[in-house]
Structure formats: C-alpha cells, structure tokens
mmCIF file of C-alpha atoms in Angstrom:
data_model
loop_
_atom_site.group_PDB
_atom_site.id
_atom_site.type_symbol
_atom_site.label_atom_id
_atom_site.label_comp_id
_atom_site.label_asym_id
_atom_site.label_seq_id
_atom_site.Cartn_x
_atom_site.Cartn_y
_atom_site.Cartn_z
ATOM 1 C CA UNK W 7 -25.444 -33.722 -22.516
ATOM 2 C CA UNK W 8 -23.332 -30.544 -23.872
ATOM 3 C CA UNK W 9 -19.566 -31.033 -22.204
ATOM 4 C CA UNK W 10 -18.103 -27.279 -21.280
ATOM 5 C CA UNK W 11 -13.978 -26.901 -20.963
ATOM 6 C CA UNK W 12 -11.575 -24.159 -21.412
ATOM 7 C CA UNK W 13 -8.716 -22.336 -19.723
ATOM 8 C CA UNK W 14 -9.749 -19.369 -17.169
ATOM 9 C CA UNK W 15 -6.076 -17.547 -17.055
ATOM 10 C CA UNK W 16 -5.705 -15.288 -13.368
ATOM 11 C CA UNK W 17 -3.402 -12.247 -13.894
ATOM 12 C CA UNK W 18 -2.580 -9.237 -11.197
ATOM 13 C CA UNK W 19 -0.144 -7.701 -9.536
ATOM 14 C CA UNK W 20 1.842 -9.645 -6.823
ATOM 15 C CA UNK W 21 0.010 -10.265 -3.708
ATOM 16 C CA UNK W 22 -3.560 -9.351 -4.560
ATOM 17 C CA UNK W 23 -4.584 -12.834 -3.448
ATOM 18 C CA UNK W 24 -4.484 -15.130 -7.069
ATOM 19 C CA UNK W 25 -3.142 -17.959 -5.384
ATOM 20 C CA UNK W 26 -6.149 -17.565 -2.283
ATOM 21 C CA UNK W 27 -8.185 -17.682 -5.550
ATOM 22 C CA UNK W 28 -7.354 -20.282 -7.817
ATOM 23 C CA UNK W 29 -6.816 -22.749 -4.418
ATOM 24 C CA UNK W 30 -10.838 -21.027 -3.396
ATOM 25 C CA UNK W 31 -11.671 -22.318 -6.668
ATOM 26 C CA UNK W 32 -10.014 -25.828 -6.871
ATOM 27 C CA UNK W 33 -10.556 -26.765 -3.322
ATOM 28 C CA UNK W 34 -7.013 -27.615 -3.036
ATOM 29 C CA UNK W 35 -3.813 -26.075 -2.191
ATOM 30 C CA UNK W 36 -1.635 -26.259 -4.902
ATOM 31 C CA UNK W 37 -0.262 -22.444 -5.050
ATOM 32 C CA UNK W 38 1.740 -20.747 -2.551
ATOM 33 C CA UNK W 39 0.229 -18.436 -0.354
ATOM 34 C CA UNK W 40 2.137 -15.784 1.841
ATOM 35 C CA UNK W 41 2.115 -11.996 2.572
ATOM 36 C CA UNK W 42 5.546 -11.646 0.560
ATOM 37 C CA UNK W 43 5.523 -10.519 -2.953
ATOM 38 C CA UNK W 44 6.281 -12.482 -5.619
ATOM 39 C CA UNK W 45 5.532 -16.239 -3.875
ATOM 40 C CA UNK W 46 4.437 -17.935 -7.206
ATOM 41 C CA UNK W 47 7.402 -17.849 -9.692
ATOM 42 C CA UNK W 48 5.486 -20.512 -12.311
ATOM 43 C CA UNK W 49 2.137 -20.606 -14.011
ATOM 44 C CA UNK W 50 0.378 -23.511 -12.128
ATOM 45 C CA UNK W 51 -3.131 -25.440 -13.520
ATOM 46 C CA UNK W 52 -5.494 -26.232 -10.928
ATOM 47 C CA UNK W 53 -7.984 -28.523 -12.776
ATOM 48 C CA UNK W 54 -11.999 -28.762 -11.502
ATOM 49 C CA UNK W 55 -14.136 -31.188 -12.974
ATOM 50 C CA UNK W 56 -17.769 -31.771 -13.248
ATOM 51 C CA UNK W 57 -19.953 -33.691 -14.692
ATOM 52 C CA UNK W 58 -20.520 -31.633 -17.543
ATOM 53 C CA UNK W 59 -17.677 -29.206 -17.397
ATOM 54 C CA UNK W 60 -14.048 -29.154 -16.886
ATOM 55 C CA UNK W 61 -12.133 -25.883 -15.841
ATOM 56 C CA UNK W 62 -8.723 -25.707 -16.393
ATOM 57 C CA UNK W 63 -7.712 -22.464 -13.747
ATOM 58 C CA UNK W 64 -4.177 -20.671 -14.393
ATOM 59 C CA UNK W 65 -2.228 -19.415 -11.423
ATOM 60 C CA UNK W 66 0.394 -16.632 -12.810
ATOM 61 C CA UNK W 67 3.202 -14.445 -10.964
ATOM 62 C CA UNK W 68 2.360 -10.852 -10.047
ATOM 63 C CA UNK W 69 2.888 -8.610 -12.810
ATOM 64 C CA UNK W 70 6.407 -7.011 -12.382
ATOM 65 C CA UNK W 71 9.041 -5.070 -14.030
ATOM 66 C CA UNK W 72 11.293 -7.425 -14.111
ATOM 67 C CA UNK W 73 14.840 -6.630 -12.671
ATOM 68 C CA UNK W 74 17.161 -10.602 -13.804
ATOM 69 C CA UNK W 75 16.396 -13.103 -15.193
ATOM 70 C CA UNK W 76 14.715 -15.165 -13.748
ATOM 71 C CA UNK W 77 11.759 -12.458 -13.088
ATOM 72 C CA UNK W 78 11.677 -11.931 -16.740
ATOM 73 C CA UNK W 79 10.654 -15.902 -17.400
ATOM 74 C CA UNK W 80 8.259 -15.480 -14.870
ATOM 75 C CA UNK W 81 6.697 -12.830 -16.893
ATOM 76 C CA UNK W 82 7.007 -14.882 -19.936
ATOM 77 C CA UNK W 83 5.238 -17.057 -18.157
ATOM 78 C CA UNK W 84 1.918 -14.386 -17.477
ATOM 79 C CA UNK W 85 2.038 -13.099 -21.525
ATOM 80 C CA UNK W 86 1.542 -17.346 -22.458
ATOM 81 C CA UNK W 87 -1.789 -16.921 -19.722
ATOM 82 C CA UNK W 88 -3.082 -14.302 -22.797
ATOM 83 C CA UNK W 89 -2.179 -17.298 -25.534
ATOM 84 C CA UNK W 90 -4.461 -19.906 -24.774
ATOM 85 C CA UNK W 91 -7.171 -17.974 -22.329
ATOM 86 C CA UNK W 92 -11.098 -18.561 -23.213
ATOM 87 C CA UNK W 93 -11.549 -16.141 -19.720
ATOM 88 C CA UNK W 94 -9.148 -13.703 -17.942
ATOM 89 C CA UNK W 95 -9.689 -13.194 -14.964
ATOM 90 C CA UNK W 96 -7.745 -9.873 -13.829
ATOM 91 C CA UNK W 97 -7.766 -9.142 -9.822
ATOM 92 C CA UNK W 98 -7.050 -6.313 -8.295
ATOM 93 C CA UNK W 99 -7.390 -5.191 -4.318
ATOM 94 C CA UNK W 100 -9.516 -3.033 -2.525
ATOM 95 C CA UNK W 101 -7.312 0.162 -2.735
ATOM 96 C CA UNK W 102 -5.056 -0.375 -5.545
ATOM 97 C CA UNK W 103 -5.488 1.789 -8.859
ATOM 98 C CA UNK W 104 -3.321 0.319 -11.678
ATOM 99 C CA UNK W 105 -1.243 -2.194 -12.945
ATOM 100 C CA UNK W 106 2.487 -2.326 -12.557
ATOM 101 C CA UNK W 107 2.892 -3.075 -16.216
ATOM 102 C CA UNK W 108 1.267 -0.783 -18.987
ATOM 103 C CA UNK W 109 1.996 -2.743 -21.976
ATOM 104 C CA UNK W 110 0.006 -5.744 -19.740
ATOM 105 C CA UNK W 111 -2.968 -3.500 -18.608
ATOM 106 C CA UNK W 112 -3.587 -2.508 -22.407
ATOM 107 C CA UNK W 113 -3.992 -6.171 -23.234
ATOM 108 C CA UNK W 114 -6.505 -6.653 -20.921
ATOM 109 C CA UNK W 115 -8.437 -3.397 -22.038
ATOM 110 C CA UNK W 116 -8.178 -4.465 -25.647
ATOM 111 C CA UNK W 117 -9.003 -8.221 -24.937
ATOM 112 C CA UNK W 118 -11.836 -10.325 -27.161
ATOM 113 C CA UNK W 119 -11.990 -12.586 -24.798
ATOM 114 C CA UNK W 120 -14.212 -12.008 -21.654
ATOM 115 C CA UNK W 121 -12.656 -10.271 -18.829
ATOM 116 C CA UNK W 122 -13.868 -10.571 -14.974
ATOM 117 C CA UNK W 123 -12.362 -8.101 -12.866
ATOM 118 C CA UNK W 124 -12.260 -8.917 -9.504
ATOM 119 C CA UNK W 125 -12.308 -6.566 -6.759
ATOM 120 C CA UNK W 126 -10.552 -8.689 -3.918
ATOM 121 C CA UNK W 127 -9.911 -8.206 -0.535
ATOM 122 C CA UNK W 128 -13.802 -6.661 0.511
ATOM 123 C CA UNK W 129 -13.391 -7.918 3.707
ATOM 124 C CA UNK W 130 -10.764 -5.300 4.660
ATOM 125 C CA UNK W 131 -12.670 -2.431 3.421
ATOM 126 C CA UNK W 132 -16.596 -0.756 4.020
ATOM 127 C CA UNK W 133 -19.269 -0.513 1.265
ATOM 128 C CA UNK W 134 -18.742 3.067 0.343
ATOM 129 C CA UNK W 135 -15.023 2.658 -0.680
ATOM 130 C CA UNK W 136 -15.903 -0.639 -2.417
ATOM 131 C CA UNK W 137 -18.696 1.327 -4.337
ATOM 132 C CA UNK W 138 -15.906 3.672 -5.268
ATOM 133 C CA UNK W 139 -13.427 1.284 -5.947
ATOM 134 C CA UNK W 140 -15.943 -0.226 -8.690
ATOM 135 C CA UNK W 141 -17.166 2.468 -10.156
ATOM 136 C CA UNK W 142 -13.176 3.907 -10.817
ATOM 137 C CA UNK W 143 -12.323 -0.147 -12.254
ATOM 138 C CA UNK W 144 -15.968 0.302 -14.762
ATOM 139 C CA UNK W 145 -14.053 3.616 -16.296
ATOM 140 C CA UNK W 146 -10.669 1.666 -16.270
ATOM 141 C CA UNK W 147 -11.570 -1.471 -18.250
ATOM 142 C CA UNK W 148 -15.117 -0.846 -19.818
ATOM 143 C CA UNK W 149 -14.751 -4.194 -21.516
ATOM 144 C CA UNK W 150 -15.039 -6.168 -17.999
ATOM 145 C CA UNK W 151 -17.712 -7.591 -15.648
ATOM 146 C CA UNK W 152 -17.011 -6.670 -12.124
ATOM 147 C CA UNK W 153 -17.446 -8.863 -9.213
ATOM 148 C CA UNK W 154 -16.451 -7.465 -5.497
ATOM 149 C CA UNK W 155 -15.152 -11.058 -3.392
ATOM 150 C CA UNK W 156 -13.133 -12.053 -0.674
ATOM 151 C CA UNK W 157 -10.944 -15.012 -1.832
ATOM 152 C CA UNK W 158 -10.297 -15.375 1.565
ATOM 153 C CA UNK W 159 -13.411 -15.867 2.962
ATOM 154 C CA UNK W 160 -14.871 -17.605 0.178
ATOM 155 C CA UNK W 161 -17.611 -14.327 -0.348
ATOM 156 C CA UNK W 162 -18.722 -14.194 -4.002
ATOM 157 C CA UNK W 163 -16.378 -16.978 -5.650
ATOM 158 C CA UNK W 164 -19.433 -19.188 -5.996
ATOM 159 C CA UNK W 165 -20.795 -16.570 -8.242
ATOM 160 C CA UNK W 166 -17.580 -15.980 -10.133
ATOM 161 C CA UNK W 167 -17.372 -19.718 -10.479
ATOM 162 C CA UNK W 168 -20.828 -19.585 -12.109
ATOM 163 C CA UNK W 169 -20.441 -17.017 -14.521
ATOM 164 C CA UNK W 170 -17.042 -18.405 -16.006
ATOM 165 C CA UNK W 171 -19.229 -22.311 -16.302
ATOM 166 C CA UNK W 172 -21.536 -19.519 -18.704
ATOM 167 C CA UNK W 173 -18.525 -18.148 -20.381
ATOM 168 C CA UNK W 174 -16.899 -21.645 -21.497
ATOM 169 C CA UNK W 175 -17.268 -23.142 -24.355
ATOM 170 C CA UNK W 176 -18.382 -26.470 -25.414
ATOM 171 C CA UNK W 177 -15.775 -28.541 -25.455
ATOM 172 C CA UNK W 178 -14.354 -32.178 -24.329
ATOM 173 C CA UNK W 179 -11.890 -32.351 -21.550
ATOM 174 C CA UNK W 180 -8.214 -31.170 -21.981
ATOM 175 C CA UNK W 181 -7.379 -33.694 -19.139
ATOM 176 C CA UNK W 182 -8.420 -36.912 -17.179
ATOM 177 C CA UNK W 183 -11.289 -35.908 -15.363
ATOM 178 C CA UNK W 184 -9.718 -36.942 -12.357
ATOM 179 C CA UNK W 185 -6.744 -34.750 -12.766
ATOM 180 C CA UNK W 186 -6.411 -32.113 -10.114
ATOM 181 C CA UNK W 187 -2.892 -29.938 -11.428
ATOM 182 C CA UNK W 188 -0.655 -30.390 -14.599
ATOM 183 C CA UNK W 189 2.060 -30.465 -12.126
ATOM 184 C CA UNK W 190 4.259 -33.640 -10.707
ATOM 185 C CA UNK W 191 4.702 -34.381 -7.553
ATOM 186 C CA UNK W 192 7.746 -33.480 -6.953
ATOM 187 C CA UNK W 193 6.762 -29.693 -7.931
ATOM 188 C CA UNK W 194 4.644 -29.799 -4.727
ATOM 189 C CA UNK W 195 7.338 -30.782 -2.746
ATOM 190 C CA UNK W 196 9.540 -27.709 -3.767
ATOM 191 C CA UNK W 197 6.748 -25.400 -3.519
ATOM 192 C CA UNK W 198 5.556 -25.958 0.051
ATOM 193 C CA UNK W 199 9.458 -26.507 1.102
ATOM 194 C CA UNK W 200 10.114 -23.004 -0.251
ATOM 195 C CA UNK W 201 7.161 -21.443 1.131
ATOM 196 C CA UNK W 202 8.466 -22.463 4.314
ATOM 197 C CA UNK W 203 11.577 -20.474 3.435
ATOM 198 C CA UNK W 204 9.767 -17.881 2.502
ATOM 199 C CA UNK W 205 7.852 -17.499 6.226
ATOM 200 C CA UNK W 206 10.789 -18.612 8.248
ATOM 201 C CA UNK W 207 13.607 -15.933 6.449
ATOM 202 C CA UNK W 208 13.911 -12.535 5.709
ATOM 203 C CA UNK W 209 15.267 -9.473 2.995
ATOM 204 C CA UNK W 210 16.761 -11.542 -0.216
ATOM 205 C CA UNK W 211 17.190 -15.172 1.664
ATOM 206 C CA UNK W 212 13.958 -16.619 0.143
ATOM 207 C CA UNK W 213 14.375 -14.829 -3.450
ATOM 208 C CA UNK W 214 17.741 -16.352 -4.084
ATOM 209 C CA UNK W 215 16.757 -19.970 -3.222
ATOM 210 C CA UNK W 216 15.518 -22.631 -5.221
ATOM 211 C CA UNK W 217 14.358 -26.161 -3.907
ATOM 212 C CA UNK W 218 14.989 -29.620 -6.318
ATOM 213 C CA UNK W 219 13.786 -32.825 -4.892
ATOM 214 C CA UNK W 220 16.653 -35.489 -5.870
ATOM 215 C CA UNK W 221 14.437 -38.412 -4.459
ATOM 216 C CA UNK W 222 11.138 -39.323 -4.228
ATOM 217 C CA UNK W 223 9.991 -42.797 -3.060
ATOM 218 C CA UNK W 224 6.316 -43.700 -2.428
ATOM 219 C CA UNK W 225 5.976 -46.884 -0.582
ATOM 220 C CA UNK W 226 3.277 -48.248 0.964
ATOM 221 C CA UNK W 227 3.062 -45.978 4.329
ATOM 222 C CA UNK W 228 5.742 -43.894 4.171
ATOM 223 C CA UNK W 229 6.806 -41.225 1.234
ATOM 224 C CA UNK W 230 10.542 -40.632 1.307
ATOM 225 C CA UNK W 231 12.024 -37.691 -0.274
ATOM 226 C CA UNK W 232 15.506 -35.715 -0.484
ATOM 227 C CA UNK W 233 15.397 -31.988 -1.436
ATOM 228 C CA UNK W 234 18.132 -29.675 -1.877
ATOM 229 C CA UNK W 235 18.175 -26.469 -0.978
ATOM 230 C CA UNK W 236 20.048 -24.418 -3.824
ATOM 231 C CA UNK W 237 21.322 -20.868 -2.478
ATOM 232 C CA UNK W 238 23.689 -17.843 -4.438
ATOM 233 C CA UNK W 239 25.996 -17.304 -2.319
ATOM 234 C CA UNK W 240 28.282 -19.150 0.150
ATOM 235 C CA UNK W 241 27.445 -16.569 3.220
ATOM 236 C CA UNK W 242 23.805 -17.539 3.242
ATOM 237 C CA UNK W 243 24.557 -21.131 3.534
ATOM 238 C CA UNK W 244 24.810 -20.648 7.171
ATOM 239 C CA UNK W 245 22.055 -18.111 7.432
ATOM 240 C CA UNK W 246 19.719 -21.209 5.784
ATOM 241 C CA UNK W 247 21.025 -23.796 8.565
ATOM 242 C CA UNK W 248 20.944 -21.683 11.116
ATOM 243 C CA UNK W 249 22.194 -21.923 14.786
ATOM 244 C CA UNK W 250 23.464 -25.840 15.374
ATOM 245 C CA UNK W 251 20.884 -26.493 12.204
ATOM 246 C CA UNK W 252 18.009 -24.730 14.144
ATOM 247 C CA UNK W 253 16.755 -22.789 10.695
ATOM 248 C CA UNK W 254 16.607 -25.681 8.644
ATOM 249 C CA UNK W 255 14.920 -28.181 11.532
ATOM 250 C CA UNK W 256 12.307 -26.058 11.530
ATOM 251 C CA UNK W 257 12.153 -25.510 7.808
ATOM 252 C CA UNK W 258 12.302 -29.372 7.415
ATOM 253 C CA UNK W 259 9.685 -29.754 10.633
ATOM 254 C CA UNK W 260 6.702 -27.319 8.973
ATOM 255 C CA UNK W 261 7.278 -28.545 5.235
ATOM 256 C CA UNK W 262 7.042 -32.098 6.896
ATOM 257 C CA UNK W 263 3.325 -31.323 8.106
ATOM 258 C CA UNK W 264 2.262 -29.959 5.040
ATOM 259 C CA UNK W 265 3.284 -32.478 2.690
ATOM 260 C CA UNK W 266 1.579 -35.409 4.897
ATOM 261 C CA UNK W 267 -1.549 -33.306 4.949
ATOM 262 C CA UNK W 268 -1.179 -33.084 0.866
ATOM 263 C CA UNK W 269 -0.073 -36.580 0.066
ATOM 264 C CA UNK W 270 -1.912 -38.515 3.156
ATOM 265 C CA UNK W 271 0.453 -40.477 4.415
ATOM 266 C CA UNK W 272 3.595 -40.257 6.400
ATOM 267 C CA UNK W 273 6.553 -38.484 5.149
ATOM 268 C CA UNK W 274 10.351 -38.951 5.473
ATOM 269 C CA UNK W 275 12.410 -35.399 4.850
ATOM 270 C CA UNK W 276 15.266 -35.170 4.200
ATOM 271 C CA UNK W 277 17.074 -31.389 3.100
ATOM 272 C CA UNK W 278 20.498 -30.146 1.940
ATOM 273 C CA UNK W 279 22.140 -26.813 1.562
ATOM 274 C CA UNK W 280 24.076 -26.393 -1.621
ATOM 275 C CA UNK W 281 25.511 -23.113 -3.018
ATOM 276 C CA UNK W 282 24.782 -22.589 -7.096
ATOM 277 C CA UNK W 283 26.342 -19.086 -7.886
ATOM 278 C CA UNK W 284 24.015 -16.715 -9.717
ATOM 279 C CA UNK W 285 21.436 -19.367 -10.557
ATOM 280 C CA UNK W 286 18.493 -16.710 -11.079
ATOM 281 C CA UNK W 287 20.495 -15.100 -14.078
ATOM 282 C CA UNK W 288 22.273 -18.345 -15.558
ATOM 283 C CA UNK W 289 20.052 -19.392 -18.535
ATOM 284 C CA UNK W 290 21.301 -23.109 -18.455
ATOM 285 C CA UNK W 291 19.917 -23.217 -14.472
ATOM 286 C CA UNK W 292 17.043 -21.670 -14.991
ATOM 287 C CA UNK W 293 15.752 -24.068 -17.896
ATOM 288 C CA UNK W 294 16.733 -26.897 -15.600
ATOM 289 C CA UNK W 295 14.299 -25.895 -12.403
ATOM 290 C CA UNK W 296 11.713 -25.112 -15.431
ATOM 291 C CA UNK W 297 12.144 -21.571 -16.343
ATOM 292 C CA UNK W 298 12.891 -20.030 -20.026
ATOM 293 C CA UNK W 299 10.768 -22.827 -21.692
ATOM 294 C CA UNK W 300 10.978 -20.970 -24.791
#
C-alpha cells in the first residue's frame, strides 16, 4: 500500500483561529488558544497518523510587523513554514481583507505549492457575506482552493483534511507513527502556564513574560514540576503575584488542571517570579527559551 507524508504549513494573521485549527485537526491541544493577539510565539508540529498517511501540521505566529526582537524571530519562524511546505494552508476570517505583511501575501500568491485558503470563522457571519467574502479571496489569490469552515465548530475541516491527504505526496513517515508533536514536554508545560497568564493579566503583563520549567519529574502517580516565571521589569513582579500571592494561586491553580488533563495523571506545581531585564530584545535570552535558531 502507497504511504502519503508531508508538511501542511498554517500561516495568517494573529487571531484568525490557526491554533483552533491545527488542534481541530490533531485532536489534541497542543497550541495556545485565546482571544489575545499574538498567543503562539513558536512554530509548533502537531503530527496525525494513519495507516497510510502521516501529516505533519505547522502551527505559526500571526503575521506581524514586527516591533523587537523577539517578534522578529517569531516571524523568522513563519518565512521557515514556506521552506519545507508540500501545502500552505493560509486562513483568513470572515471580514478581514488582507494580510498585515505584503512581502508575505506575495509569497503566497506566487506559491508552486498548493494553497488552501480558508475562510474561518462562518459561524459568526450569514451566507450572503460569506459568498462575498469568497468571491473577493478568488480575485485575491487566484492560485488557491477555497474552503469556508468553522475551526471552532469543527464545520468543513473534515473536508479540508481530505483534500490535503490528496495533495501529499508519497512518502514514508518523517516521524514515529506514534508521535503526536516535535515538542518536549516541558514546552507544554510553559505553554499552558503562560496561557494562563495570558487570560488572568492585562495590557503588556503577558507579552513581557516568559515561562522555563527548571524541573520535571515523572513518577509513577504524580508529575512534579518547577517553572519560573521570567518578567522585564521589577514593578510587575508584584503585579504577577498579586494580592498576598492571589494572582499567581490562581495562575498555578488553572495551569494545574490543564496539565493533569494533558499528561493524565496528578500534577505537583510549583511557580517562581524572577525578573530578567529586557529578555525579548537580548539575543543571548532569546536563543536560550528557543528563539533566533538561526
């Protein structure tokens, strides 16, 4: 029997759902999902396997102009998603009309690989504008098939899924076929702790932090782990603990859920607040949370 594999990259602009997506499509929740901008900050592989077929999904940052550095590895990150892509998938919402970056939205037009655009967020919207909305993407990027979804809800991703199984090529696996993410454990760990940031703080608070697990002990029923918290600035070390540690209880509470829902088993949490000045533009800091890989 014919094997199919290959990498189906997901570009966009921040928030237009790529993380709903790529977890719709993997079954699993390995990307960060909230209504703030710019939640995913690395390119993430969600891995599904078949029988005959292994997809290897890419979960990129929003498209941005990028304003330090740290924003400018993450788009570093979204050119490599043109490298190695045998699909790109491009998604857009219901509503919007371009992308935030020409020089990106040209490379998609002028792509030789296939292109699905992706009309997302359907749900939210009524048949005529979603006619219109289609019809205005057909003139924008000729060279792309157009499927209207709703990551969401799961509406049309079983047909998207479909088409990109056509698109692959044949191929042997690029992983073990019981791989689910390229990604350690650990990573997990700092992603859903920092997503819990990200709901529980507001204006620059969740932007300027960074989450490193120190420890990370599996034993038989219990996981233990230690995570620091890494902030700028000295004045939003208190704004992070909050009230007699109230901010960072709860932070440490939530995460706590969502990790033993992710691992199965119980977890032990343990989090720190530690100050590292200017990490997002210090070069050295940002190759050590894995950043600037170049």
């Amino acid at each position: 029997m014919a094997h199919k594999a290959g990498f189906v990259n997901i570009i966009g602009n921040p928030n237009v759902g790529k993380s709903t997506l790529m977890n719709a499509f993997v079954g699993e929740r390995l990307s960060i999902i909230t209504s703030k901008a710019q939640t995913t900050r690395h390119r993430i592989l969600g891995i599904v396997n078949g029988e005959d077929f292994q997809v290897v999904l890419s979960d990129t940052p929003g498209i941005i102009k990028p304003a330090y550095e740290l924003q400018s590895s993450m788009m570093e990150f979204v050119k490599s998603a043109f490298e190695d892509a045998d699909v790109l998938v491009y998604l857009v919402e219901i509503g919007e009309q371009e992308l935030k970056d020409e020089n990106f939205f040209k490379r998609i037009t002028n792509s030789e690989i296939p292109v699905l655009l992706l009309l997302n967020k359907i749900d939210k919207s009524n048949q005529e504008l979603v006619e219109e909305q289609v019809n205005l993407w057909k003139e924008k990027v000729p060279n792309a098939e157009i499927f209207a979804i709703s990551a969401l809800e799961n509406f049309g991703v079983p047909q998207v899924f479909n088409r990109i199984l056509e698109l692959l090529p044949d191929s042997p696996p690029f992983y073990d076929k019981e791989a689910l993410t390229d990604k350690p454990e650990r990573f997990f760990v700092n992603e859903i702790i920092r997503e819990k940031i990200l709901l529980n703080y507001k204006k620059e608070i969740p932007y300027s932090v960074e989450v490193e697990t120190e420890e990370f002990f599996e034993e038989e029923e219990i996981i233990r782990m230690r995570s620091v918290i890494m902030i700028e600035r000295e004045t939003q070390k208190g704004i992070i603990i909050g009230h007699k540690g109230s901010a960072i209880k709860r932070v440490g509470v939530e995460a706590r859920k969502d990790l033993e829902k992710f691992f199965g088993k119980q977890v032990h949490l343990e989090l720190y607040v530690k100050v590292n000045k200017n990490w997002r533009s210090d070069d050295r800091q940002l190759k050590r949370f894995g950043y600037n890989q170049n």
